[in-house]
JSON list of C-alpha atoms in Angstrom, two decimals:
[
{"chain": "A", "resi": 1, "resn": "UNK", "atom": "CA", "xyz": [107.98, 92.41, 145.84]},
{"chain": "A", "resi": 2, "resn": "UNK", "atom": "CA", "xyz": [110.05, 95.76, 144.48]},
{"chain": "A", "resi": 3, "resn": "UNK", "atom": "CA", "xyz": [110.61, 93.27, 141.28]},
{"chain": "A", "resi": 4, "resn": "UNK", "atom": "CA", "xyz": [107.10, 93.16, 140.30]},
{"chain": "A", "resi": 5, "resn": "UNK", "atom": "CA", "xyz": [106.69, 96.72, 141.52]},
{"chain": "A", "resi": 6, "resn": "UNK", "atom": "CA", "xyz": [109.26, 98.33, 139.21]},
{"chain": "A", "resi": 7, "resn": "UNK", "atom": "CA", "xyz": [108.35, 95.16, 136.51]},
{"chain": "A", "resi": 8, "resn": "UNK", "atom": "CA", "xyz": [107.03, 96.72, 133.17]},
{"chain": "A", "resi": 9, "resn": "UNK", "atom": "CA", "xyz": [103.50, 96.72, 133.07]},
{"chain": "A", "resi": 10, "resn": "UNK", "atom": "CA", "xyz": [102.84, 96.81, 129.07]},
{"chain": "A", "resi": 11, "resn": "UNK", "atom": "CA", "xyz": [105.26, 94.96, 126.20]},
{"chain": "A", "resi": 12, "resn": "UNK", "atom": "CA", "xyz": [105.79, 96.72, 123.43]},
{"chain": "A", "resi": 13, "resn": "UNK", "atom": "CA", "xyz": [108.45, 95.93, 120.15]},
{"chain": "A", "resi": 14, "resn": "UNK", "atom": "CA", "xyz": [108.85, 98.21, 117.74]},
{"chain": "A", "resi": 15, "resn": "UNK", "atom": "CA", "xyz": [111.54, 97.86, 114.53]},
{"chain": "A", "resi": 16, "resn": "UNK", "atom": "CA", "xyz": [113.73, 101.20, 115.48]},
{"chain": "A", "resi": 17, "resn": "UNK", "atom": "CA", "xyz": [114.36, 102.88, 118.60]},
{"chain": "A", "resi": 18, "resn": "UNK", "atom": "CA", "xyz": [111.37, 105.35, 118.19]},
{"chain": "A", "resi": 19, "resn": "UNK", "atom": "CA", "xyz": [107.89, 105.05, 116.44]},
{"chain": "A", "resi": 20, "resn": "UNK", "atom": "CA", "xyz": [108.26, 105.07, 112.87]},
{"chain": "A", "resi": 21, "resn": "UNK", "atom": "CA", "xyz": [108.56, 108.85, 111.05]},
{"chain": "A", "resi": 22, "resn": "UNK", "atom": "CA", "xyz": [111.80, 109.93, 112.87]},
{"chain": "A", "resi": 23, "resn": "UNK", "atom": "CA", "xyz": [114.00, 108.29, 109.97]},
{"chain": "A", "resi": 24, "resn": "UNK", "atom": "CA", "xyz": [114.24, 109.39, 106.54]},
{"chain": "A", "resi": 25, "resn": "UNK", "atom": "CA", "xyz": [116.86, 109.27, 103.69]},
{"chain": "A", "resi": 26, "resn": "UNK", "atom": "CA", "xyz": [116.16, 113.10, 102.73]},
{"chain": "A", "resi": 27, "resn": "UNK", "atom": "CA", "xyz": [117.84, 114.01, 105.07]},
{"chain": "A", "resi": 28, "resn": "UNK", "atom": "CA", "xyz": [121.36, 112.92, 103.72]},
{"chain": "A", "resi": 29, "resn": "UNK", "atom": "CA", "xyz": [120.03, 113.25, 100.29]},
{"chain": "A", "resi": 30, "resn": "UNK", "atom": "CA", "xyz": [119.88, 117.12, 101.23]},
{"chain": "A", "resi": 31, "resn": "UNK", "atom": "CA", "xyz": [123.30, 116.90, 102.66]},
{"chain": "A", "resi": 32, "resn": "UNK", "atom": "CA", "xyz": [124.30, 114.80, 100.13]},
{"chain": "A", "resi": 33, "resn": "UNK", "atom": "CA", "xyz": [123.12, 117.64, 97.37]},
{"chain": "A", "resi": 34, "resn": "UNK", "atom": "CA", "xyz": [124.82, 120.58, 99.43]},
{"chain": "A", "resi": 35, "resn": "UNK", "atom": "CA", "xyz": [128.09, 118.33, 98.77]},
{"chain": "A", "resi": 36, "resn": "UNK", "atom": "CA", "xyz": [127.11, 118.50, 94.66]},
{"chain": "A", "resi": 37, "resn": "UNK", "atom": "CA", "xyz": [126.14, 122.03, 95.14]},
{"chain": "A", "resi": 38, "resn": "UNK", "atom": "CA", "xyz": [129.52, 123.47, 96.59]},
{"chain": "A", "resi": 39, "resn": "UNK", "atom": "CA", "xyz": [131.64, 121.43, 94.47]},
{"chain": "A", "resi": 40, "resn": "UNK", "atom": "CA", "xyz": [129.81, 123.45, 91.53]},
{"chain": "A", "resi": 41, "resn": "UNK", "atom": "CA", "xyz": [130.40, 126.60, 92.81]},
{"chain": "A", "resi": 42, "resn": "UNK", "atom": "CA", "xyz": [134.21, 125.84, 93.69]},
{"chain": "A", "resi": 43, "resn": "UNK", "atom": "CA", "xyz": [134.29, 124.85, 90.12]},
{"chain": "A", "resi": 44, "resn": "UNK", "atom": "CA", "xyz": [133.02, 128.27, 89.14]},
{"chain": "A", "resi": 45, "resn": "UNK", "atom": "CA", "xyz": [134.81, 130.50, 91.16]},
{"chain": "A", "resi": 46, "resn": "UNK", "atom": "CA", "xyz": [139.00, 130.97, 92.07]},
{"chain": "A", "resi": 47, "resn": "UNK", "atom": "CA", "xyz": [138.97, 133.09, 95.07]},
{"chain": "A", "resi": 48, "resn": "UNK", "atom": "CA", "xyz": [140.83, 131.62, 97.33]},
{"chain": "A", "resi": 49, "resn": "UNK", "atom": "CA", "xyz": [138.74, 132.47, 100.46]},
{"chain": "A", "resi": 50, "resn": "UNK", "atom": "CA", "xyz": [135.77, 131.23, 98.44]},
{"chain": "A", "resi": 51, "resn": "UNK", "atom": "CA", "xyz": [137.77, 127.74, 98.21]},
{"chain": "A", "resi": 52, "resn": "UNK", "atom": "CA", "xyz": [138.34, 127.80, 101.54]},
{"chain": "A", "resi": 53, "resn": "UNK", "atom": "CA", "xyz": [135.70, 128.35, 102.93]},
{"chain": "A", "resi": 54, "resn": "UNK", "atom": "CA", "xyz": [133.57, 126.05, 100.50]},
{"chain": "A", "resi": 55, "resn": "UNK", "atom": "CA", "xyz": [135.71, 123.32, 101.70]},
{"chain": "A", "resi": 56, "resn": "UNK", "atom": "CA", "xyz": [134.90, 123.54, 105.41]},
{"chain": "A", "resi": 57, "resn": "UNK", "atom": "CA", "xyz": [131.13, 123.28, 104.24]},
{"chain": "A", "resi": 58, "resn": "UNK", "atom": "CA", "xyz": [131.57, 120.98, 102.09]},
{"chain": "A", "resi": 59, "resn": "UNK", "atom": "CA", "xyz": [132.90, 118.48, 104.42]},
{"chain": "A", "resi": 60, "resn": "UNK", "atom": "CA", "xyz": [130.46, 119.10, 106.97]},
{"chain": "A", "resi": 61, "resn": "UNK", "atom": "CA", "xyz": [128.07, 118.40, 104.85]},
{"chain": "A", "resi": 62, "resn": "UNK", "atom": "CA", "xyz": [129.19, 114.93, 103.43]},
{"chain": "A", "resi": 63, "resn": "UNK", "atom": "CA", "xyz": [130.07, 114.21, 106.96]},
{"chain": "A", "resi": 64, "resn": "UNK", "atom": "CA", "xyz": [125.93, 114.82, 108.15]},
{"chain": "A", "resi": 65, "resn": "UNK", "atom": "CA", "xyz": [124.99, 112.99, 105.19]},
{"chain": "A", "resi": 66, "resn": "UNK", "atom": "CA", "xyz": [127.38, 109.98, 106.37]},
{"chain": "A", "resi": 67, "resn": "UNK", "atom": "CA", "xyz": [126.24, 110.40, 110.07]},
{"chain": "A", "resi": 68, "resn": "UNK", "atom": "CA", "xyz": [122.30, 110.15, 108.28]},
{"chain": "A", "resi": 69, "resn": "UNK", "atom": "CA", "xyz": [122.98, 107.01, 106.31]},
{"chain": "A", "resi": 70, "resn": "UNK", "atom": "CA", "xyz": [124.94, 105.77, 109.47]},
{"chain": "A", "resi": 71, "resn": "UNK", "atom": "CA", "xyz": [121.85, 106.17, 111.83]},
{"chain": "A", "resi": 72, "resn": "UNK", "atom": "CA", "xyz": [119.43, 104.38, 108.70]},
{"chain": "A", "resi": 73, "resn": "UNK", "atom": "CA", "xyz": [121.98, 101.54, 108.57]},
{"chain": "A", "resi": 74, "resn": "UNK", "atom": "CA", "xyz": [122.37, 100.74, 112.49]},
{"chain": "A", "resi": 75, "resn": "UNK", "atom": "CA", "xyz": [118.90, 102.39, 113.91]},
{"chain": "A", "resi": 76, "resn": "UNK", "atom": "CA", "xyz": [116.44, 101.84, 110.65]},
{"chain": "A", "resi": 77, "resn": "UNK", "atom": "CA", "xyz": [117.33, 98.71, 108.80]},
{"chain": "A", "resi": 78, "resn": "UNK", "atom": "CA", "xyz": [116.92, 95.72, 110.72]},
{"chain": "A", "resi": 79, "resn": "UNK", "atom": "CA", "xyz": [117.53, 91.82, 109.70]},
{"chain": "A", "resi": 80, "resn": "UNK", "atom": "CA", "xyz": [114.44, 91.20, 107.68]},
{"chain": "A", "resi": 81, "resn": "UNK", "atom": "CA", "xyz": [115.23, 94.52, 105.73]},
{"chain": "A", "resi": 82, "resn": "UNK", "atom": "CA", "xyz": [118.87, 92.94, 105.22]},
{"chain": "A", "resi": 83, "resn": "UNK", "atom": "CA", "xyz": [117.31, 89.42, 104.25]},
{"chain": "A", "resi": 84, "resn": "UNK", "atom": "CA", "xyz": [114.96, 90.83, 101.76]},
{"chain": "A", "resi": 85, "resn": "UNK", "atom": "CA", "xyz": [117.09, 93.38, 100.00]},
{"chain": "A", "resi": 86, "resn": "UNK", "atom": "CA", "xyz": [120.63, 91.17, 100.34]},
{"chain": "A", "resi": 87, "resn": "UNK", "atom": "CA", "xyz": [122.30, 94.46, 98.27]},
{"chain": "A", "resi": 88, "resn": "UNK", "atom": "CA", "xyz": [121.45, 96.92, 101.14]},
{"chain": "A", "resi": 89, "resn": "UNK", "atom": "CA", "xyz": [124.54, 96.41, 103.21]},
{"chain": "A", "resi": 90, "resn": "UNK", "atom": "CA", "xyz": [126.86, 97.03, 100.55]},
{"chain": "A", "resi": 91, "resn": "UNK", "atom": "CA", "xyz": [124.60, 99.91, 98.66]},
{"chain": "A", "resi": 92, "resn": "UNK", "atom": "CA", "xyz": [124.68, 101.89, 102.73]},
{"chain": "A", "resi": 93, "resn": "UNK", "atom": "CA", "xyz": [128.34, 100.80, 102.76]},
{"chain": "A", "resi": 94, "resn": "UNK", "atom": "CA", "xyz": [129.27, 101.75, 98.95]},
{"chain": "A", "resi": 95, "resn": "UNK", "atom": "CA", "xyz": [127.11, 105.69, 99.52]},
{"chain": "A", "resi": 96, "resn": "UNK", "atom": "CA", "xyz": [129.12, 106.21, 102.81]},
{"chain": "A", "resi": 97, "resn": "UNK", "atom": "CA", "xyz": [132.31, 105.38, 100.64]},
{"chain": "A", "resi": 98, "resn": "UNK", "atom": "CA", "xyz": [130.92, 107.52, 97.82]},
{"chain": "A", "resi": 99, "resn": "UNK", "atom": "CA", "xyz": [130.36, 110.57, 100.15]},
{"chain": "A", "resi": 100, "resn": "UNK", "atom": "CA", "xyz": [133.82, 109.89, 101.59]},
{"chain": "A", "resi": 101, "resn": "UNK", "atom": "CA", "xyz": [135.43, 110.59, 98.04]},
{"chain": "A", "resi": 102, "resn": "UNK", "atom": "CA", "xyz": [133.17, 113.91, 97.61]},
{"chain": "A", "resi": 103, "resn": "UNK", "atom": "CA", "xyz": [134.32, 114.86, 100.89]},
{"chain": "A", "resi": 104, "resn": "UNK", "atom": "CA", "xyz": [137.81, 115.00, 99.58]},
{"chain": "A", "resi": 105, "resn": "UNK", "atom": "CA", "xyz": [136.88, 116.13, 96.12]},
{"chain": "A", "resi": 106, "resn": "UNK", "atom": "CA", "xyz": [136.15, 119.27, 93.94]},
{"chain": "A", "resi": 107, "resn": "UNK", "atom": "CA", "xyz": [134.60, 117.24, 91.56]},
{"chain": "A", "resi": 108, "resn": "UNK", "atom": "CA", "xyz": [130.56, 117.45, 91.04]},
{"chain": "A", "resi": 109, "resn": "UNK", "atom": "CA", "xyz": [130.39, 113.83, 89.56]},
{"chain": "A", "resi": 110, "resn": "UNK", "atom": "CA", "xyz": [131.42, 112.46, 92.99]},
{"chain": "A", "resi": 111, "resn": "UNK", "atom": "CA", "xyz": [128.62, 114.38, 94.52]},
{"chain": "A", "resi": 112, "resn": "UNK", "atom": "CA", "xyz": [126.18, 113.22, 92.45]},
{"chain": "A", "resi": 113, "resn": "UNK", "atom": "CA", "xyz": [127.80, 109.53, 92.67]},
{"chain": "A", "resi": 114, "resn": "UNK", "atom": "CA", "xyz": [126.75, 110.19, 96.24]},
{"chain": "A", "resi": 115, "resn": "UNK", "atom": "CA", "xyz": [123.35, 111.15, 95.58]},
{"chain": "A", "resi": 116, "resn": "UNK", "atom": "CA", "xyz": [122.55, 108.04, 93.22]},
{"chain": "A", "resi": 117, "resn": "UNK", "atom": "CA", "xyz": [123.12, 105.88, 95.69]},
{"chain": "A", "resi": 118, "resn": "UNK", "atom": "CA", "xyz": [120.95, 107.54, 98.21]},
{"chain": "A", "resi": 119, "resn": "UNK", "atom": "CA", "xyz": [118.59, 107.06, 95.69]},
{"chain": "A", "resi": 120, "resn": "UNK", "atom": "CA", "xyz": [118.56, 103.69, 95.50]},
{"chain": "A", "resi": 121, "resn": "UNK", "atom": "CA", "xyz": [119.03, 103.90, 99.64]},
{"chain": "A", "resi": 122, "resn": "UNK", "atom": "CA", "xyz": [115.57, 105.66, 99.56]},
{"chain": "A", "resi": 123, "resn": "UNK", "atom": "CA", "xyz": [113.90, 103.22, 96.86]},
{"chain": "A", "resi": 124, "resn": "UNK", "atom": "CA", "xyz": [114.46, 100.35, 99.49]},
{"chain": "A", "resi": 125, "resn": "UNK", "atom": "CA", "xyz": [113.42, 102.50, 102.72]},
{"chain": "A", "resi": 126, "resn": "UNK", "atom": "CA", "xyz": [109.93, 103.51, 101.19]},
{"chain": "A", "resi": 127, "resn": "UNK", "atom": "CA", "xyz": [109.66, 99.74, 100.17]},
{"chain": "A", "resi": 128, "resn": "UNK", "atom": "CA", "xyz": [110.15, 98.84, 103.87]},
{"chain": "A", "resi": 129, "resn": "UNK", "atom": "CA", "xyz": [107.69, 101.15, 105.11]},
{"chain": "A", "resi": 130, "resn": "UNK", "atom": "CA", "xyz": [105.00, 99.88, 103.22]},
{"chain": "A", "resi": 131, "resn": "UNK", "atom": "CA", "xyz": [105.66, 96.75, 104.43]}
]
């Protein structure tokens, strides 16, 4: 009897763990262009305090944008996603890479590395959510 009491009353299924408009890939594309952003100023500027303290941004930034592609790849993107676009695993896996490398880097091409492959990240997503 407390079974069917405490027994859910409606089904429902749903692709992520919320209704759809919590996820979005601008969010580590923002990140992703803070990381591109610092690493031109650090290029342009040789206080050493500056440096310093540009670094500790930098890497929390290409950190969020990891823990943002992170949450697309294991909350977002579900099988069917991965069926139809067979690239996506190793496109999510090659931009967390690429923002790994900027993380550790001064140099503006590996932010923007970053950022073209959230591109492509966000080409898919919009795809899915037309779908």
């Amino acid at each position: 009897m407390l079974s069917r009491l405490f027994a859910p009353k409606v089904k429902v299924s749903a692709h992520c763990d919320l209704p759809c408009g919590v996820y979005d890939p601008a969010q580590a594309r923002i990140e992703a262009e803070s990381v591109k952003a610092i690493q031109e100023k650090m290029a342009a500027n040789d206080d050493l305090h500056f440096q310093i303290r540009a670094t500790v941004i930098k890497e929390q930034r290409a950190e969020l944008a990891k823990h943002h592609l992170d949450v697309l790849w294991s909350d977002y993107f579900k099988p069917p996603h991965f069926d139809s676009y067979p690239e996506l695993h190793t496109l999510l896996n090659e931009a967390v890479k690429s923002l790994s490398t900027a993380k550790a880097s001064t140099d503006p091409a590996t932010g923007q590395k970053a950022l073209d492959y959230i591109a492509q990240i966000d080409k898919i997503f919009w795809e899915t959510k037309k779908a």
